[in-house]
mmCIF file of C-alpha atoms in Angstrom:
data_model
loop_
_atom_site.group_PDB
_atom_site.id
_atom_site.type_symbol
_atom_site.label_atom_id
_atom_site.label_comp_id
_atom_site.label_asym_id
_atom_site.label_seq_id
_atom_site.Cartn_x
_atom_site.Cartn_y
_atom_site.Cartn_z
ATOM 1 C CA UNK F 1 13.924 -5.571 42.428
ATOM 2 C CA UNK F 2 12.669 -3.795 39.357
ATOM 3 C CA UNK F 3 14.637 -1.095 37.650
ATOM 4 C CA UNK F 4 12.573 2.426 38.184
ATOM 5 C CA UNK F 5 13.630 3.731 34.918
ATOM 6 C CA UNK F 6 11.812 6.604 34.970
ATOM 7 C CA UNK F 7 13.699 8.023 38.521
ATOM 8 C CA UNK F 8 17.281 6.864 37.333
ATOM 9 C CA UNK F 9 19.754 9.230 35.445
ATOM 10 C CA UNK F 10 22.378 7.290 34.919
ATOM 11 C CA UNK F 11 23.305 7.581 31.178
ATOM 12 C CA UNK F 12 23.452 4.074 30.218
ATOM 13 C CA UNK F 13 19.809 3.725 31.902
ATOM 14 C CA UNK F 14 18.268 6.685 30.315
ATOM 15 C CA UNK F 15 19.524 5.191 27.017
ATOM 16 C CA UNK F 16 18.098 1.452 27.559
ATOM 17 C CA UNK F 17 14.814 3.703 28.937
ATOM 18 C CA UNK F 18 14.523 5.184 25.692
ATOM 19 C CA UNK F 19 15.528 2.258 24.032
ATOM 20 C CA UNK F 20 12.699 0.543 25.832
ATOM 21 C CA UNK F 21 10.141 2.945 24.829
ATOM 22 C CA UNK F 22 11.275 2.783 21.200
ATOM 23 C CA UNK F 23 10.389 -0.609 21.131
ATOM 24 C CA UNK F 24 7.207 -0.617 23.110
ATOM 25 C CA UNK F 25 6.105 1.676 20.415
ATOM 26 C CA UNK F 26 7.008 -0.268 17.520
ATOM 27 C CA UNK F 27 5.126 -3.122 18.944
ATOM 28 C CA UNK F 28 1.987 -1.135 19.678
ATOM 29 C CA UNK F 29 2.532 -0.354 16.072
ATOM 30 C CA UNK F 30 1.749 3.876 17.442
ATOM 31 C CA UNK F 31 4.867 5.675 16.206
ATOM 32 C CA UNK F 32 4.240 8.242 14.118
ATOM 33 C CA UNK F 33 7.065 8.399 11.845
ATOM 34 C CA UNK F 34 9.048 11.922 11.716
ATOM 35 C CA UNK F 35 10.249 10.798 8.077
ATOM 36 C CA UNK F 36 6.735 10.593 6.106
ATOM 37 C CA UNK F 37 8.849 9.298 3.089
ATOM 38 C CA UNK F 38 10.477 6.676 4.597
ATOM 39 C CA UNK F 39 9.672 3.138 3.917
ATOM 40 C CA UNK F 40 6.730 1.880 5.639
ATOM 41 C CA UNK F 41 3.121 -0.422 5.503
ATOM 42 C CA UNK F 42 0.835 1.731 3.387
ATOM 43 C CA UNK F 43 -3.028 0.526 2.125
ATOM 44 C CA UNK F 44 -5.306 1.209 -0.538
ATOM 45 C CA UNK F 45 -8.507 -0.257 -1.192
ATOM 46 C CA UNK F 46 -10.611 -0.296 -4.178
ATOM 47 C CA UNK F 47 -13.969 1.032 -2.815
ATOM 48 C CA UNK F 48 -16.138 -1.265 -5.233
ATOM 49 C CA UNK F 49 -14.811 -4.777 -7.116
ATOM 50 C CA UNK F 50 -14.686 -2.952 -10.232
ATOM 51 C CA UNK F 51 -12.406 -0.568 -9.158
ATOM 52 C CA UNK F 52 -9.745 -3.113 -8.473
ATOM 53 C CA UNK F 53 -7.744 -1.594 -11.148
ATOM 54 C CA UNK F 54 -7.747 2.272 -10.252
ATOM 55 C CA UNK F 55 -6.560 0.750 -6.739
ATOM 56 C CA UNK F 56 -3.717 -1.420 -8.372
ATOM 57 C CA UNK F 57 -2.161 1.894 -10.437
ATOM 58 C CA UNK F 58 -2.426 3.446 -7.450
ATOM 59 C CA UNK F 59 -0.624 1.436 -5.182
ATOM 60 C CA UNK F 60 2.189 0.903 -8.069
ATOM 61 C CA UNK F 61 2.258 4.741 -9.145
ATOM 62 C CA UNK F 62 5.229 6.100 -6.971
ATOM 63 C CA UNK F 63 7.379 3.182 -7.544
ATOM 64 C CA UNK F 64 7.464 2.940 -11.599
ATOM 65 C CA UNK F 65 10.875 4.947 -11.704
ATOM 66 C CA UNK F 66 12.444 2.223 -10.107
ATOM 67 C CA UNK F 67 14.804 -0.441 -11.388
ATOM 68 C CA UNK F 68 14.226 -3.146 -8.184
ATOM 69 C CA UNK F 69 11.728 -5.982 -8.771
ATOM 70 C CA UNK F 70 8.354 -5.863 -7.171
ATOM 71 C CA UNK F 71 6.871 -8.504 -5.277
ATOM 72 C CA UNK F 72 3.200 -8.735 -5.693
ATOM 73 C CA UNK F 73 1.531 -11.686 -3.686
ATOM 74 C CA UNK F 74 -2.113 -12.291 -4.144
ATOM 75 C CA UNK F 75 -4.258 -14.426 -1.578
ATOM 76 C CA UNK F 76 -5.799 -17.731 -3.705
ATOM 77 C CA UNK F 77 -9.502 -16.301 -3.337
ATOM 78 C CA UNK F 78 -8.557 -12.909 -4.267
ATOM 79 C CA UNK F 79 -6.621 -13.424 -7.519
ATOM 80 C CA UNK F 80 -9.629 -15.685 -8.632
ATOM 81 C CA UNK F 81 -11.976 -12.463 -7.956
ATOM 82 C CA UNK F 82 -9.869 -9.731 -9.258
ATOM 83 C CA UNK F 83 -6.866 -11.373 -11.111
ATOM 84 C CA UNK F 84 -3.284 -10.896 -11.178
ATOM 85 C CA UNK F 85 -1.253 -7.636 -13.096
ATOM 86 C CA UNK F 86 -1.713 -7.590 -16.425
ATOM 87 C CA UNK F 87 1.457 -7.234 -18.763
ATOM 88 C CA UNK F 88 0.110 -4.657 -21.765
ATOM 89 C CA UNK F 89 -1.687 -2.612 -19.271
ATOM 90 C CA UNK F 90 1.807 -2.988 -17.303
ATOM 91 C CA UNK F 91 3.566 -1.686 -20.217
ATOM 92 C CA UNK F 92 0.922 1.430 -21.045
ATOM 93 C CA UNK F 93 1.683 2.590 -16.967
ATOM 94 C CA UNK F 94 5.387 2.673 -17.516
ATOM 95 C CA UNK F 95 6.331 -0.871 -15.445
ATOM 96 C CA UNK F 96 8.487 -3.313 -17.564
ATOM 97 C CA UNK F 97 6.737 -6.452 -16.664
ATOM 98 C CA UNK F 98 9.802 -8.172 -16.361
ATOM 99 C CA UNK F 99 9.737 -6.324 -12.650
ATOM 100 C CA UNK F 100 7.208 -8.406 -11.292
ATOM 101 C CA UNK F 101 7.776 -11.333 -8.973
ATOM 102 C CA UNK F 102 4.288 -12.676 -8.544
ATOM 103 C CA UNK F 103 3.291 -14.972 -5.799
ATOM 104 C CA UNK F 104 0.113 -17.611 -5.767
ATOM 105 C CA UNK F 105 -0.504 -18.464 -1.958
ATOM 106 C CA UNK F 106 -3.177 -20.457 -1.138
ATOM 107 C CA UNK F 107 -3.751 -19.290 2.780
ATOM 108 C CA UNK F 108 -3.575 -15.857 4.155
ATOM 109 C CA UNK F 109 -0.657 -16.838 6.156
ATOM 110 C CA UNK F 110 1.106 -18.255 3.527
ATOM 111 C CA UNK F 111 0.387 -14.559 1.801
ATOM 112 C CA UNK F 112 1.763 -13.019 4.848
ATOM 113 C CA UNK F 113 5.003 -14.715 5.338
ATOM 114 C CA UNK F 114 6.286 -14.164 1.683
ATOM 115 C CA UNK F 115 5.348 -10.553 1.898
ATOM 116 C CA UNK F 116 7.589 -10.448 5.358
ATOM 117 C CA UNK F 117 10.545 -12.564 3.818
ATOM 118 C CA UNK F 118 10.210 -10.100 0.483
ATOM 119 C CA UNK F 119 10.351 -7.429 2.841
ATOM 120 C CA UNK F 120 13.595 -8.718 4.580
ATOM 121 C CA UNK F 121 15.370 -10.121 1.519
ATOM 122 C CA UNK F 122 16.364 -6.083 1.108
ATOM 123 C CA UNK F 123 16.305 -7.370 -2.805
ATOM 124 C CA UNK F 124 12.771 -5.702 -3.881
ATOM 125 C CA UNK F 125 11.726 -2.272 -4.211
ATOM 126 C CA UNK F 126 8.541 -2.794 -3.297
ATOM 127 C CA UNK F 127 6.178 -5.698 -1.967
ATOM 128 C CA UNK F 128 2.213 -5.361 -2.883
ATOM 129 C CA UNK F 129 -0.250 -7.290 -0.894
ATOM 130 C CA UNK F 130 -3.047 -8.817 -2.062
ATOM 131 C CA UNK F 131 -4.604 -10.314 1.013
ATOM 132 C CA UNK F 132 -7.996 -9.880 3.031
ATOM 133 C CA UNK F 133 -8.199 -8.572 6.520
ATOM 134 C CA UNK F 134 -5.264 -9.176 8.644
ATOM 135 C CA UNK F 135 -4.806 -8.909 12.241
ATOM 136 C CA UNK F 136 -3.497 -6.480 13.959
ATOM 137 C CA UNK F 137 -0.374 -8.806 14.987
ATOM 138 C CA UNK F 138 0.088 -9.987 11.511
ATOM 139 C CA UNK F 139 0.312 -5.746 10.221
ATOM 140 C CA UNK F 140 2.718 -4.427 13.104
ATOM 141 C CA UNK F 141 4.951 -7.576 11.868
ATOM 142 C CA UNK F 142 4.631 -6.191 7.973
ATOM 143 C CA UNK F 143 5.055 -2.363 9.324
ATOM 144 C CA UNK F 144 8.175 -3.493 11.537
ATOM 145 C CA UNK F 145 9.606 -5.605 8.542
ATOM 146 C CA UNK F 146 8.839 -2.418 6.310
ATOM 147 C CA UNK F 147 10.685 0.046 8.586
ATOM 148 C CA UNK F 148 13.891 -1.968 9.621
ATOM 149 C CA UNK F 149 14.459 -3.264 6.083
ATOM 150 C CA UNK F 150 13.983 0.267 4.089
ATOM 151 C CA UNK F 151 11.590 -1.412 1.910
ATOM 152 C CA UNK F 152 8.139 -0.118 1.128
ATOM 153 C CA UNK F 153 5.289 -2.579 1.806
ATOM 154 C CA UNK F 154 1.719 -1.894 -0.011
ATOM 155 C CA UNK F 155 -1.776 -3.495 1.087
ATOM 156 C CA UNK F 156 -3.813 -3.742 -1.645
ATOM 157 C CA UNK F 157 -7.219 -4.684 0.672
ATOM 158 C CA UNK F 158 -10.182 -5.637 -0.510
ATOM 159 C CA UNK F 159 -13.704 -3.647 -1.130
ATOM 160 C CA UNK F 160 -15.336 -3.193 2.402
ATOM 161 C CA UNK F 161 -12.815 -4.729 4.391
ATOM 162 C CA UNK F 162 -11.667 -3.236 7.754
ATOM 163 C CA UNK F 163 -7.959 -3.476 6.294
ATOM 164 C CA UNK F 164 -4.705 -3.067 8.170
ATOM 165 C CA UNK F 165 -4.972 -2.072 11.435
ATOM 166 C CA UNK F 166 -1.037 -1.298 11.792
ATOM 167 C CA UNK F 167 -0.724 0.519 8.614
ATOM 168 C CA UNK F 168 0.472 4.086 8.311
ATOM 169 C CA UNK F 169 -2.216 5.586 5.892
ATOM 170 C CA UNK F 170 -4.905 4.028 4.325
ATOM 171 C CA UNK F 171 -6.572 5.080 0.647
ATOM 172 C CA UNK F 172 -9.814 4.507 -0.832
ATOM 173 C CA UNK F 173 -9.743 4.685 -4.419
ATOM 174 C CA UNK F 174 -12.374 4.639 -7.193
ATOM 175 C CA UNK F 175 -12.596 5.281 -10.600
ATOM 176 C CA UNK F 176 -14.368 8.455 -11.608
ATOM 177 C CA UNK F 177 -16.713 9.569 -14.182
ATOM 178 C CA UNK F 178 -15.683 12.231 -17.040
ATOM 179 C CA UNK F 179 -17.500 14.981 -18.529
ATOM 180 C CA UNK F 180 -16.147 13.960 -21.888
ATOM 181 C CA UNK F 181 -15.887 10.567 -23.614
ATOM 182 C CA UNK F 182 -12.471 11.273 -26.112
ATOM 183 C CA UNK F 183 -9.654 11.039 -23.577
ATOM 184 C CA UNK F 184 -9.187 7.254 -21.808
ATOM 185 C CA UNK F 185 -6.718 8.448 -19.559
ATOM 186 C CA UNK F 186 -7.607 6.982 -16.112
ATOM 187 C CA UNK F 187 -9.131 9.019 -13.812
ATOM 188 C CA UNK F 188 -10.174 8.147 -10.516
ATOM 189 C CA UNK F 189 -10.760 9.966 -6.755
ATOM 190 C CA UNK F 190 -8.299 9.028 -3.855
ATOM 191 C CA UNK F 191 -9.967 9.221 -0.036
ATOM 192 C CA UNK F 192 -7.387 9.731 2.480
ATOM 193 C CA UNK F 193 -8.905 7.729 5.419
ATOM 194 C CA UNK F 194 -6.326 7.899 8.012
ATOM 195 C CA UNK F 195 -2.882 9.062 8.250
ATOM 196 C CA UNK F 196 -0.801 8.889 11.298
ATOM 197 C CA UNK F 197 0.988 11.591 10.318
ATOM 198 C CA UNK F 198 -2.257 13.761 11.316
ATOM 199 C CA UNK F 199 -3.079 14.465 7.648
ATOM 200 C CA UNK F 200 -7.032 15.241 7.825
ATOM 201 C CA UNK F 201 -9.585 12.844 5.989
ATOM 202 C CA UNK F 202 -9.410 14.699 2.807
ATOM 203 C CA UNK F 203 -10.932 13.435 -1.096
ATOM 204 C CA UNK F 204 -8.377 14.108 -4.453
ATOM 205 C CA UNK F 205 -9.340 13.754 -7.942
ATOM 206 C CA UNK F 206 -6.449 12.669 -9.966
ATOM 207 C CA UNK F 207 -5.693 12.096 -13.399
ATOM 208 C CA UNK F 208 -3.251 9.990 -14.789
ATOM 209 C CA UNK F 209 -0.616 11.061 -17.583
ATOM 210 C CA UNK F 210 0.495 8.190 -20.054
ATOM 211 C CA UNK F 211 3.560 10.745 -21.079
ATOM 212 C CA UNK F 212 4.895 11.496 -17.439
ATOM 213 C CA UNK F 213 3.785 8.055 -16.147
ATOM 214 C CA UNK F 214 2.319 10.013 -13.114
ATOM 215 C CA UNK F 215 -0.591 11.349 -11.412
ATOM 216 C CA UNK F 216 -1.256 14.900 -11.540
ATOM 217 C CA UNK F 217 -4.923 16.105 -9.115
ATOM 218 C CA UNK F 218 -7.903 17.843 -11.575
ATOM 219 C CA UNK F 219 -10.841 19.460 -10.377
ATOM 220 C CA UNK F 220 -13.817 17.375 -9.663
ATOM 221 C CA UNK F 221 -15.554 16.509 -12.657
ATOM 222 C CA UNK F 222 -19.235 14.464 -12.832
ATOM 223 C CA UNK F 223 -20.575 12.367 -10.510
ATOM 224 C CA UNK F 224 -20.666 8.400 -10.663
ATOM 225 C CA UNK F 225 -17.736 6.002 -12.042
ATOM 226 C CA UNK F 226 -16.250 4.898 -15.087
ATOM 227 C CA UNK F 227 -17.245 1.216 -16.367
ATOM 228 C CA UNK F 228 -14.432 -0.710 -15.707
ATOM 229 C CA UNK F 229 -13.461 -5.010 -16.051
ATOM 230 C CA UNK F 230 -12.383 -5.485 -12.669
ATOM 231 C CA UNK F 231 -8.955 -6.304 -13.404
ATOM 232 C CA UNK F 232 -5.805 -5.427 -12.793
ATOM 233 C CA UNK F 233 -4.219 -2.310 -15.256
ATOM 234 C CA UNK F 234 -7.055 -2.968 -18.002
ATOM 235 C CA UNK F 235 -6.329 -6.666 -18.023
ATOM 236 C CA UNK F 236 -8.447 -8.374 -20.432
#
């Protein structure tokens, strides 16, 4: 006879009830989390190929203070399209190079399992993404992996993709034009798409600061975007 947990008030059934529910909701990958900081599966997305780069500093921004490696693990097809992180441009961000764990993998589910091992090694500060769609099976696993191991987990998806379904927020980034041509400093607009923290679609323009090695938002300037190579961090 099934248990009727939701009728029984015995203690150590109310606590495998809620135990149960925690863990239905972690599967359906619906929890909002009450700790917006915690670790967890984030996206971005470049919104055109060229803006692979204003994506990339993006995604890395709010992890340069640390000392932990970061695992970035680029899908074959992808790194052939939009290349790998580039060392000098590494260097002008504020990332020692020497951080970076980079991973070839030829299949998206080869891409996928090194991001979950990174993720449950507990020995990087980060893991990066660099895969196509994923399923939604595939992005509850990354967001579970994410939570339990206390490590943040970044998909960097690719232009017009439908992305992670399971991921907390996701970003669309581009680089932005500048009413000025004597100051390089990128500067791009950030689209919050979704955020299951119930943050409203919202669009920020941000500049970056070589000194602070951080973003700080400016007022919308011109219209359009900035030429840029398509590569990671002004890789050549």
């Amino acid at each position: 006879m099934p248990l009727d947990f939701a009728q029984n008030d015995n203690p150590a059934f109310s606590a495998r009830r809620e135990g149960l529910r925690h863990l239905i909701r972690q599967i359906e990958g619906g929890e909002a989390e009450t700790d917006p900081s915690s670790a967890r599966l984030d996206e971005v997305r470049p919104e055109r190929l060229a803006d692979i780069a204003a994506a990339s500093l993006w995604a890395l921004a709010p992890h340069i203070a640390g000392e932990k490696p970061i695992l970035w693990v680029g899908e074959y097809h992808r790194i052939m399209d939009e290349g790998l992180p580039y060392g000098p441009g590494l260097q002008q961000a504020g990332v020692a190079p020497d951080r970076f764990i980079l991973v070839r993998a030829r299949r998206a589910i080869d891409a996928l399992w090194a991001m979950e091992e990174g993720l449950r090694s507990g020995a990087v500060g980060l893991v990066v993404g660099e895969v196509a769609d994923m399923d939604l099976t595939a992005s509850r696993r990354l967001s579970l992996a994410a939570r339990e191991s206390g490590v943040p987990c970044m998909v960097l998806g690719p232009a017009g993709g439908a992305g992670a379904p399971a991921a907390f927020s996701r970003v669309l980034v581009s680089a932005a034009a500048r009413d000025r041509d004597d100051d390089l400093q990128p500067y791009l607009a950030a689209r919050l798409e979704k955020h299951r923290g119930g943050e409203p679609p919202a669009t920020s323009f941000m500049e970056w600061n070589d000194a602070t090695h951080s973003f700080a938002m400016v007022a919308p300037l011109a219209g359009g975007t900035l030429a840029a190579s398509g590569r990671h961090l002004a890789s050549a």
